[in-house]
PDB file of C-alpha atoms and ligand atoms in Angstrom:
ATOM      1  CA  MET U   1      10.616  19.363  20.359  1.00 98.00           C
ATOM      2  CA  ARG U   2      11.495  21.833  17.641  1.00 98.00           C
ATOM      3  CA  ILE U   3      11.806  20.667  14.041  1.00 98.00           C
ATOM      4  CA  ASP U   4      13.253  22.955  11.357  1.00 98.00           C
ATOM      5  CA  ILE U   5      12.921  21.876   7.742  1.00 98.00           C
ATOM      6  CA  ILE U   6      14.853  23.347   4.812  1.00 98.00           C
ATOM      7  CA  SER U   7      13.014  22.990   1.525  1.00 98.00           C
ATOM      8  CA  ILE U   8      12.763  24.452  -1.964  1.00 97.00           C
ATOM      9  CA  ALA U   9       9.050  23.521  -2.054  1.00 96.00           C
ATOM     10  CA  PRO U  10       7.668  24.668   1.320  1.00 96.00           C
ATOM     11  CA  ASN U  11       4.062  24.523   0.054  1.00 95.00           C
ATOM     12  CA  LEU U  12       4.336  20.752  -0.190  1.00 95.00           C
ATOM     13  CA  LEU U  13       4.690  20.595   3.583  1.00 95.00           C
ATOM     14  CA  GLU U  14       1.764  22.800   4.508  1.00 92.00           C
ATOM     15  CA  SER U  15      -0.978  20.210   4.407  1.00 93.00           C
ATOM     16  CA  PRO U  16       0.701  17.327   6.262  1.00 92.00           C
ATOM     17  CA  PHE U  17       1.614  19.571   9.193  1.00 94.00           C
ATOM     18  CA  ASN U  18      -1.659  21.422   9.508  1.00 94.00           C
ATOM     19  CA  HIS U  19      -4.069  18.589  10.090  1.00 90.00           C
ATOM     20  CA  SER U  20      -5.009  15.972  12.626  1.00 88.00           C
ATOM     21  CA  ILE U  21      -2.500  14.781  15.214  1.00 91.00           C
ATOM     22  CA  ILE U  22       0.449  16.931  14.109  1.00 94.00           C
ATOM     23  CA  LYS U  23      -1.719  20.030  14.167  1.00 94.00           C
ATOM     24  CA  ARG U  24      -3.009  19.171  17.628  1.00 93.00           C
ATOM     25  CA  ALA U  25       0.558  18.560  18.871  1.00 95.00           C
ATOM     26  CA  LYS U  26       1.484  22.009  17.584  1.00 96.00           C
ATOM     27  CA  ASP U  27      -1.586  23.596  19.162  1.00 96.00           C
ATOM     28  CA  LYS U  28      -0.775  21.923  22.496  1.00 95.00           C
ATOM     29  CA  GLY U  29       2.760  23.366  22.320  1.00 97.00           C
ATOM     30  CA  LEU U  30       4.353  19.898  22.266  1.00 96.00           C
ATOM     31  CA  ILE U  31       6.116  20.535  18.969  1.00 98.00           C
ATOM     32  CA  GLU U  32       7.129  23.450  16.828  1.00 98.00           C
ATOM     33  CA  ILE U  33       7.701  22.928  13.096  1.00 98.00           C
ATOM     34  CA  ILE U  34       9.342  25.729  11.147  1.00 98.00           C
ATOM     35  CA  ILE U  35       9.849  25.541   7.404  1.00 98.00           C
ATOM     36  CA  HIS U  36      12.641  27.509   5.740  1.00 98.00           C
ATOM     37  CA  ASP U  37      12.463  28.340   2.051  1.00 98.00           C
ATOM     38  CA  LEU U  38      15.916  27.616   0.657  1.00 98.00           C
ATOM     39  CA  ARG U  39      15.240  29.897  -2.303  1.00 98.00           C
ATOM     40  CA  ILE U  40      15.666  32.902   0.025  1.00 98.00           C
ATOM     41  CA  TYR U  41      19.304  31.873   0.415  1.00 98.00           C
ATOM     42  CA  GLY U  42      19.775  31.450  -3.362  1.00 98.00           C
ATOM     43  CA  LEU U  43      22.638  33.207  -5.105  1.00 98.00           C
ATOM     44  CA  GLY U  44      22.375  36.327  -7.250  1.00 98.00           C
ATOM     45  CA  ASN U  45      19.360  38.011  -8.807  1.00 97.00           C
ATOM     46  CA  TYR U  46      17.863  34.678  -9.832  1.00 97.00           C
ATOM     47  CA  LYS U  47      18.295  33.192  -6.363  1.00 98.00           C
ATOM     48  CA  GLN U  48      20.137  30.265  -7.859  1.00 98.00           C
ATOM     49  CA  ILE U  49      20.211  27.113  -5.732  1.00 98.00           C
ATOM     50  CA  ASP U  50      21.387  24.449  -8.181  1.00 97.00           C
ATOM     51  CA  ASP U  51      23.939  23.966 -10.932  1.00 97.00           C
ATOM     52  CA  THR U  52      25.209  21.335 -13.380  1.00 97.00           C
ATOM     53  CA  GLN U  53      27.435  18.618 -12.003  1.00 97.00           C
ATOM     54  CA  TYR U  54      31.195  18.596 -12.296  1.00 97.00           C
ATOM     55  CA  GLY U  55      32.350  15.780 -14.546  1.00 97.00           C
ATOM     56  CA  GLY U  56      29.207  15.965 -16.660  1.00 97.00           C
ATOM     57  CA  GLY U  57      26.016  13.961 -16.457  1.00 95.00           C
ATOM     58  CA  ALA U  58      22.291  14.608 -16.475  1.00 95.00           C
ATOM     59  CA  GLY U  59      20.561  16.403 -13.633  1.00 94.00           C
ATOM     60  CA  MET U  60      21.255  19.424 -11.493  1.00 96.00           C
ATOM     61  CA  VAL U  61      22.945  19.398  -8.101  1.00 97.00           C
ATOM     62  CA  MET U  62      21.909  21.575  -5.156  1.00 97.00           C
ATOM     63  CA  MET U  63      24.746  24.012  -4.419  1.00 98.00           C
ATOM     64  CA  ILE U  64      26.524  24.143  -1.088  1.00 98.00           C
ATOM     65  CA  GLU U  65      26.457  27.932  -0.514  1.00 98.00           C
ATOM     66  CA  PRO U  66      22.691  28.502  -0.105  1.00 98.00           C
ATOM     67  CA  ILE U  67      22.369  25.416   2.110  1.00 98.00           C
ATOM     68  CA  ALA U  68      25.426  26.349   4.181  1.00 98.00           C
ATOM     69  CA  ASN U  69      24.138  29.896   4.676  1.00 98.00           C
ATOM     70  CA  CYS U  70      20.751  28.633   5.827  1.00 98.00           C
ATOM     71  CA  ILE U  71      22.193  25.998   8.177  1.00 98.00           C
ATOM     72  CA  LYS U  72      24.756  28.428   9.644  1.00 98.00           C
ATOM     73  CA  LYS U  73      22.067  31.000  10.358  1.00 98.00           C
ATOM     74  CA  LEU U  74      19.947  28.413  12.162  1.00 98.00           C
ATOM     75  CA  GLN U  75      22.943  27.090  14.092  1.00 98.00           C
ATOM     76  CA  LEU U  76      23.607  30.584  15.431  1.00 98.00           C
ATOM     77  CA  GLU U  77      20.133  30.498  16.979  1.00 98.00           C
ATOM     78  CA  ARG U  78      20.286  27.034  18.570  1.00 98.00           C
ATOM     79  CA  ASP U  79      22.221  23.758  18.730  1.00 98.00           C
ATOM     80  CA  TYR U  80      20.786  20.869  16.763  1.00 98.00           C
ATOM     81  CA  ASP U  81      20.827  17.316  18.113  1.00 98.00           C
ATOM     82  CA  GLU U  82      20.703  16.006  14.555  1.00 98.00           C
ATOM     83  CA  ILE U  83      20.941  17.533  11.080  1.00 99.00           C
ATOM     84  CA  ILE U  84      19.185  15.029   8.866  1.00 99.00           C
ATOM     85  CA  TYR U  85      19.320  14.753   5.077  1.00 98.00           C
ATOM     86  CA  MET U  86      16.406  12.961   3.422  1.00 98.00           C
ATOM     87  CA  THR U  87      17.766  10.933   0.503  1.00 98.00           C
ATOM     88  CA  PRO U  88      17.055   7.577  -1.126  1.00 97.00           C
ATOM     89  CA  ASP U  89      20.741   6.590  -0.883  1.00 96.00           C
ATOM     90  CA  ALA U  90      20.734   6.126   2.887  1.00 98.00           C
ATOM     91  CA  LYS U  91      19.680   3.620   5.534  1.00 98.00           C
ATOM     92  CA  THR U  92      15.939   3.047   5.596  1.00 98.00           C
ATOM     93  CA  LEU U  93      13.832   4.603   8.329  1.00 98.00           C
ATOM     94  CA  ASN U  94      12.568   2.153  10.917  1.00 96.00           C
ATOM     95  CA  GLN U  95      10.733   2.334  14.229  1.00 95.00           C
ATOM     96  CA  GLY U  96      13.994   2.280  16.204  1.00 95.00           C
ATOM     97  CA  THR U  97      15.195   5.447  14.470  1.00 97.00           C
ATOM     98  CA  ALA U  98      11.817   7.115  15.042  1.00 97.00           C
ATOM     99  CA  ASN U  99      11.966   6.180  18.738  1.00 95.00           C
ATOM    100  CA  THR U 100      15.475   7.626  19.110  1.00 96.00           C
ATOM    101  CA  LEU U 101      14.613  10.853  17.313  1.00 98.00           C
ATOM    102  CA  SER U 102      11.453  11.344  19.379  1.00 96.00           C
ATOM    103  CA  LEU U 103      13.704  11.957  22.424  1.00 96.00           C
ATOM    104  CA  LYS U 104      15.610  14.854  20.816  1.00 98.00           C
ATOM    105  CA  LYS U 105      15.047  18.545  21.437  1.00 98.00           C
ATOM    106  CA  ASN U 106      16.063  20.240  18.176  1.00 98.00           C
ATOM    107  CA  ILE U 107      16.142  18.538  14.802  1.00 98.00           C
ATOM    108  CA  LEU U 108      17.007  20.109  11.455  1.00 99.00           C
ATOM    109  CA  ILE U 109      15.888  18.308   8.293  1.00 98.00           C
ATOM    110  CA  LEU U 110      17.268  19.083   4.832  1.00 98.00           C
ATOM    111  CA  THR U 111      15.182  17.927   1.892  1.00 98.00           C
ATOM    112  CA  GLY U 112      16.842  17.299  -1.467  1.00 94.00           C
ATOM    113  CA  HIS U 113      15.744  17.705  -5.082  1.00 90.00           C
ATOM    114  CA  TYR U 114      17.149  16.963  -8.525  1.00 84.00           C
ATOM    115  CA  LYS U 115      20.303  14.830  -8.340  1.00 92.00           C
ATOM    116  CA  GLY U 116      20.694  15.666  -4.664  1.00 95.00           C
ATOM    117  CA  VAL U 117      23.013  17.997  -2.776  1.00 98.00           C
ATOM    118  CA  ASP U 118      26.709  18.658  -3.300  1.00 98.00           C
ATOM    119  CA  GLN U 119      28.541  15.918  -1.374  1.00 98.00           C
ATOM    120  CA  ARG U 120      30.343  18.571   0.696  1.00 98.00           C
ATOM    121  CA  VAL U 121      27.026  19.484   2.366  1.00 98.00           C
ATOM    122  CA  ARG U 122      26.727  15.892   3.504  1.00 98.00           C
ATOM    123  CA  ASP U 123      30.346  15.741   4.640  1.00 98.00           C
ATOM    124  CA  LYS U 124      30.305  18.995   6.579  1.00 98.00           C
ATOM    125  CA  TYR U 125      26.837  19.450   8.050  1.00 98.00           C
ATOM    126  CA  ILE U 126      24.769  16.274   7.960  1.00 98.00           C
ATOM    127  CA  THR U 127      24.802  14.046  11.045  1.00 98.00           C
ATOM    128  CA  LYS U 128      22.237  11.513   9.856  1.00 98.00           C
ATOM    129  CA  GLU U 129      20.893  10.450   6.453  1.00 98.00           C
ATOM    130  CA  ILE U 130      17.518   8.793   6.125  1.00 98.00           C
ATOM    131  CA  SER U 131      15.653   7.126   3.258  1.00 98.00           C
ATOM    132  CA  ILE U 132      11.999   6.203   3.632  1.00 98.00           C
ATOM    133  CA  GLY U 133      12.265   3.290   1.205  1.00 98.00           C
ATOM    134  CA  ASP U 134      13.883   1.892  -1.900  1.00 97.00           C
ATOM    135  CA  TYR U 135      12.188   4.132  -4.435  1.00 97.00           C
ATOM    136  CA  VAL U 136      12.854   7.668  -5.627  1.00 96.00           C
ATOM    137  CA  LEU U 137      10.456  10.534  -4.914  1.00 97.00           C
ATOM    138  CA  THR U 138      10.541  13.835  -6.766  1.00 95.00           C
ATOM    139  CA  GLY U 139      11.874  15.524  -3.643  1.00 96.00           C
ATOM    140  CA  GLY U 140      12.575  14.937   0.010  1.00 97.00           C
ATOM    141  CA  GLU U 141       9.543  16.871   1.315  1.00 98.00           C
ATOM    142  CA  LEU U 142       7.146  13.927   1.401  1.00 97.00           C
ATOM    143  CA  ALA U 143       9.890  11.817   2.943  1.00 98.00           C
ATOM    144  CA  ALA U 144      10.394  14.496   5.620  1.00 98.00           C
ATOM    145  CA  ALA U 145       6.635  14.532   6.284  1.00 97.00           C
ATOM    146  CA  VAL U 146       6.718  10.757   6.792  1.00 98.00           C
ATOM    147  CA  LEU U 147       9.672  11.047   9.166  1.00 98.00           C
ATOM    148  CA  VAL U 148       8.094  13.871  11.180  1.00 98.00           C
ATOM    149  CA  ASP U 149       4.792  11.993  11.487  1.00 96.00           C
ATOM    150  CA  ALA U 150       6.526   8.810  12.670  1.00 96.00           C
ATOM    151  CA  VAL U 151       8.553  10.760  15.251  1.00 97.00           C
ATOM    152  CA  VAL U 152       5.963  13.225  16.533  1.00 96.00           C
ATOM    153  CA  ARG U 153       3.318  10.620  17.363  1.00 94.00           C
ATOM    154  CA  LEU U 154       5.803   9.058  19.817  1.00 94.00           C
ATOM    155  CA  ILE U 155       6.223  12.220  21.882  1.00 94.00           C
ATOM    156  CA  PRO U 156       4.379  11.798  25.186  1.00 91.00           C
ATOM    157  CA  GLY U 157       1.027  13.580  25.117  1.00 92.00           C
ATOM    158  CA  VAL U 158       0.736  13.715  21.336  1.00 93.00           C
ATOM    159  CA  ILE U 159      -1.577  10.765  20.959  1.00 90.00           C
ATOM    160  CA  GLY U 160      -4.087  10.349  23.731  1.00 79.00           C
ATOM    161  CA  ASP U 161      -3.634   6.649  24.288  1.00 71.00           C
ATOM    162  CA  GLU U 162       0.095   6.204  24.876  1.00 63.00           C
ATOM    163  CA  GLN U 163      -0.305   2.475  25.180  1.00 66.00           C
ATOM    164  CA  SER U 164      -1.416   2.531  21.583  1.00 75.00           C
ATOM    165  CA  ALA U 165       1.914   3.930  20.296  1.00 79.00           C
ATOM    166  CA  LEU U 166       3.841   1.357  22.311  1.00 74.00           C
ATOM    167  CA  THR U 167       1.864  -1.543  20.878  1.00 77.00           C
ATOM    168  CA  ASP U 168       2.148  -0.425  17.255  1.00 83.00           C
ATOM    169  CA  SER U 169       3.559  -2.691  14.616  1.00 79.00           C
ATOM    170  CA  PHE U 170       7.393  -2.793  14.715  1.00 85.00           C
ATOM    171  CA  GLN U 171       7.785  -1.641  18.340  1.00 80.00           C
ATOM    172  CA  ASP U 172       8.907  -5.179  19.190  1.00 87.00           C
ATOM    173  CA  HIS U 173       9.959  -6.170  15.648  1.00 91.00           C
ATOM    174  CA  LEU U 174       6.549  -7.697  15.079  1.00 95.00           C
ATOM    175  CA  LEU U 175       3.618  -6.724  12.914  1.00 96.00           C
ATOM    176  CA  SER U 176       0.406  -5.960  14.804  1.00 94.00           C
ATOM    177  CA  PRO U 177      -2.136  -8.709  15.398  1.00 95.00           C
ATOM    178  CA  PRO U 178      -5.580  -8.394  13.713  1.00 96.00           C
ATOM    179  CA  VAL U 179      -8.052  -6.058  15.420  1.00 97.00           C
ATOM    180  CA  TYR U 180     -11.863  -6.088  15.436  1.00 98.00           C
ATOM    181  CA  THR U 181     -14.719  -3.871  16.583  1.00 98.00           C
ATOM    182  CA  ARG U 182     -18.538  -4.091  16.538  1.00 97.00           C
ATOM    183  CA  PRO U 183     -20.509  -5.883  15.199  1.00 98.00           C
ATOM    184  CA  SER U 184     -19.356  -9.268  16.491  1.00 98.00           C
ATOM    185  CA  GLU U 185     -20.735 -10.845  13.318  1.00 98.00           C
ATOM    186  CA  PHE U 186     -20.954  -9.374   9.795  1.00 98.00           C
ATOM    187  CA  ASP U 187     -22.125 -11.336   6.747  1.00 98.00           C
ATOM    188  CA  GLY U 188     -21.392 -14.558   8.594  1.00 98.00           C
ATOM    189  CA  MET U 189     -17.846 -13.433   9.511  1.00 98.00           C
ATOM    190  CA  LYS U 190     -17.366 -13.751  13.249  1.00 98.00           C
ATOM    191  CA  VAL U 191     -14.917 -12.026  15.555  1.00 98.00           C
ATOM    192  CA  PRO U 192     -12.613 -14.697  17.064  1.00 98.00           C
ATOM    193  CA  ASP U 193     -14.306 -16.104  20.205  1.00 98.00           C
ATOM    194  CA  ILE U 194     -11.276 -15.457  22.399  1.00 98.00           C
ATOM    195  CA  LEU U 195     -11.686 -11.675  22.046  1.00 98.00           C
ATOM    196  CA  LEU U 196     -15.208 -11.859  23.502  1.00 98.00           C
ATOM    197  CA  THR U 197     -14.255 -13.859  26.611  1.00 98.00           C
ATOM    198  CA  GLY U 198     -12.919 -11.005  28.737  1.00 98.00           C
ATOM    199  CA  ASN U 199     -10.001 -13.293  29.674  1.00 98.00           C
ATOM    200  CA  PHE U 200      -7.270 -10.699  29.185  1.00 98.00           C
ATOM    201  CA  PRO U 201      -4.178 -12.857  29.813  1.00 98.00           C
ATOM    202  CA  LYS U 202      -5.477 -15.369  27.266  1.00 98.00           C
ATOM    203  CA  ILE U 203      -6.305 -12.540  24.853  1.00 98.00           C
ATOM    204  CA  GLU U 204      -2.742 -11.235  25.173  1.00 97.00           C
ATOM    205  CA  ASP U 205      -1.400 -14.739  24.426  1.00 98.00           C
ATOM    206  CA  TRP U 206      -3.631 -14.952  21.350  1.00 98.00           C
ATOM    207  CA  ARG U 207      -2.513 -11.514  20.125  1.00 97.00           C
ATOM    208  CA  SER U 208       1.120 -12.400  20.565  1.00 97.00           C
ATOM    209  CA  GLU U 209       0.617 -15.677  18.671  1.00 98.00           C
ATOM    210  CA  GLN U 210      -1.161 -13.849  15.839  1.00 98.00           C
ATOM    211  CA  ALA U 211       1.542 -11.173  15.690  1.00 96.00           C
ATOM    212  CA  HIS U 212       4.240 -13.831  15.323  1.00 97.00           C
ATOM    213  CA  LYS U 213       2.203 -15.710  12.723  1.00 98.00           C
ATOM    214  CA  ARG U 214       1.597 -12.568  10.651  1.00 97.00           C
ATOM    215  CA  THR U 215       5.230 -11.475  10.896  1.00 97.00           C
ATOM    216  CA  LYS U 216       6.479 -14.914   9.834  1.00 97.00           C
ATOM    217  CA  GLU U 217       4.186 -14.870   6.813  1.00 98.00           C
ATOM    218  CA  ILE U 218       4.594 -11.272   5.636  1.00 98.00           C
ATOM    219  CA  ARG U 219       7.895  -9.922   7.032  1.00 97.00           C
ATOM    220  CA  PRO U 220      10.090 -12.842   8.176  1.00 97.00           C
ATOM    221  CA  ASP U 221      13.106 -10.490   7.901  1.00 95.00           C
ATOM    222  CA  LEU U 222      11.867  -8.627  11.018  1.00 94.00           C
ATOM    223  CA  LEU U 223      12.269 -11.764  13.119  1.00 93.00           C
ATOM    224  CA  ASP U 224      16.007 -11.774  12.304  1.00 88.00           C
ATOM    225  CA  GLU U 225      16.508  -8.178  13.469  1.00 77.00           C
ATOM    226  CA  THR U 226      18.294  -7.763  16.759  1.00 49.00           C
ATOM    227  CA  SER U 227      17.981  -3.997  17.193  1.00 49.00           C
TER     228      SER U 227
HETATM  229  N1  ADE V 301      14.079  11.791  -1.648  1.00 89.38           N
HETATM  230  C1  ADE V 301      13.713  11.166  -2.796  1.00 89.38           C
HETATM  231  N2  ADE V 301      13.395   9.895  -2.570  1.00 89.38           N
HETATM  232  C2  ADE V 301      13.554   9.676  -1.228  1.00 89.38           C
HETATM  233  C3  ADE V 301      13.393   8.555  -0.394  1.00 89.38           C
HETATM  234  N3  ADE V 301      12.994   7.366  -0.850  1.00 89.38           N
HETATM  235  N4  ADE V 301      13.648   8.711   0.921  1.00 89.38           N
HETATM  236  C4  ADE V 301      14.075   9.907   1.399  1.00 89.38           C
HETATM  237  N5  ADE V 301      14.245  10.994   0.652  1.00 89.38           N
HETATM  238  C5  ADE V 301      13.997  10.890  -0.651  1.00 89.38           C
END
């Protein structure tokens, strides 16, 4: 998979993509992540990328021309399966969206700043808009890093134990059951007996029960979801 990201703060994305699992996925050739500095496409001597909003109001708006020029250049080089705009005023990212995106070949992500981008960018170029939650970040870069992490770890070969990605929280609209490792007792707190029996069908039943219990307590809304 190839992921292109358009940003006015490319430095913000350096660290998340150069460590741990994402770095290994890049080293293994499973993904390619290319960051494009929008400022290069800015207008005039000052490389302007934003302006005041029509109709008045506080906050600057990212202009269409620099973004259009950047997107058009990239589109000449390849077709994109999705052109995604990270913005708080969109549907919230969930595991289903991450699963779907993990099957794509080329994704382009636009990150916003200030008051956001001129609506015409969204109307003309964006095929999908994603929020990572009901709060406002200073820019879309951290949101893009969250999205990329959630997607990349689902690509076969990226995490060693593929079973582990499939049994994550949310894959079946349930939170994960509790997990334990050695020692079997710490400060009088014991690991549930069932996990020490080696009876794997029974252990699976227990995990499923615990997952339902946890979901009902903490995120009952997930149990109502059908997709
Ligand atoms: N940009 C600013 N806040 C955001 C959010 N919550 N999700 C996605 N992009 C954003």
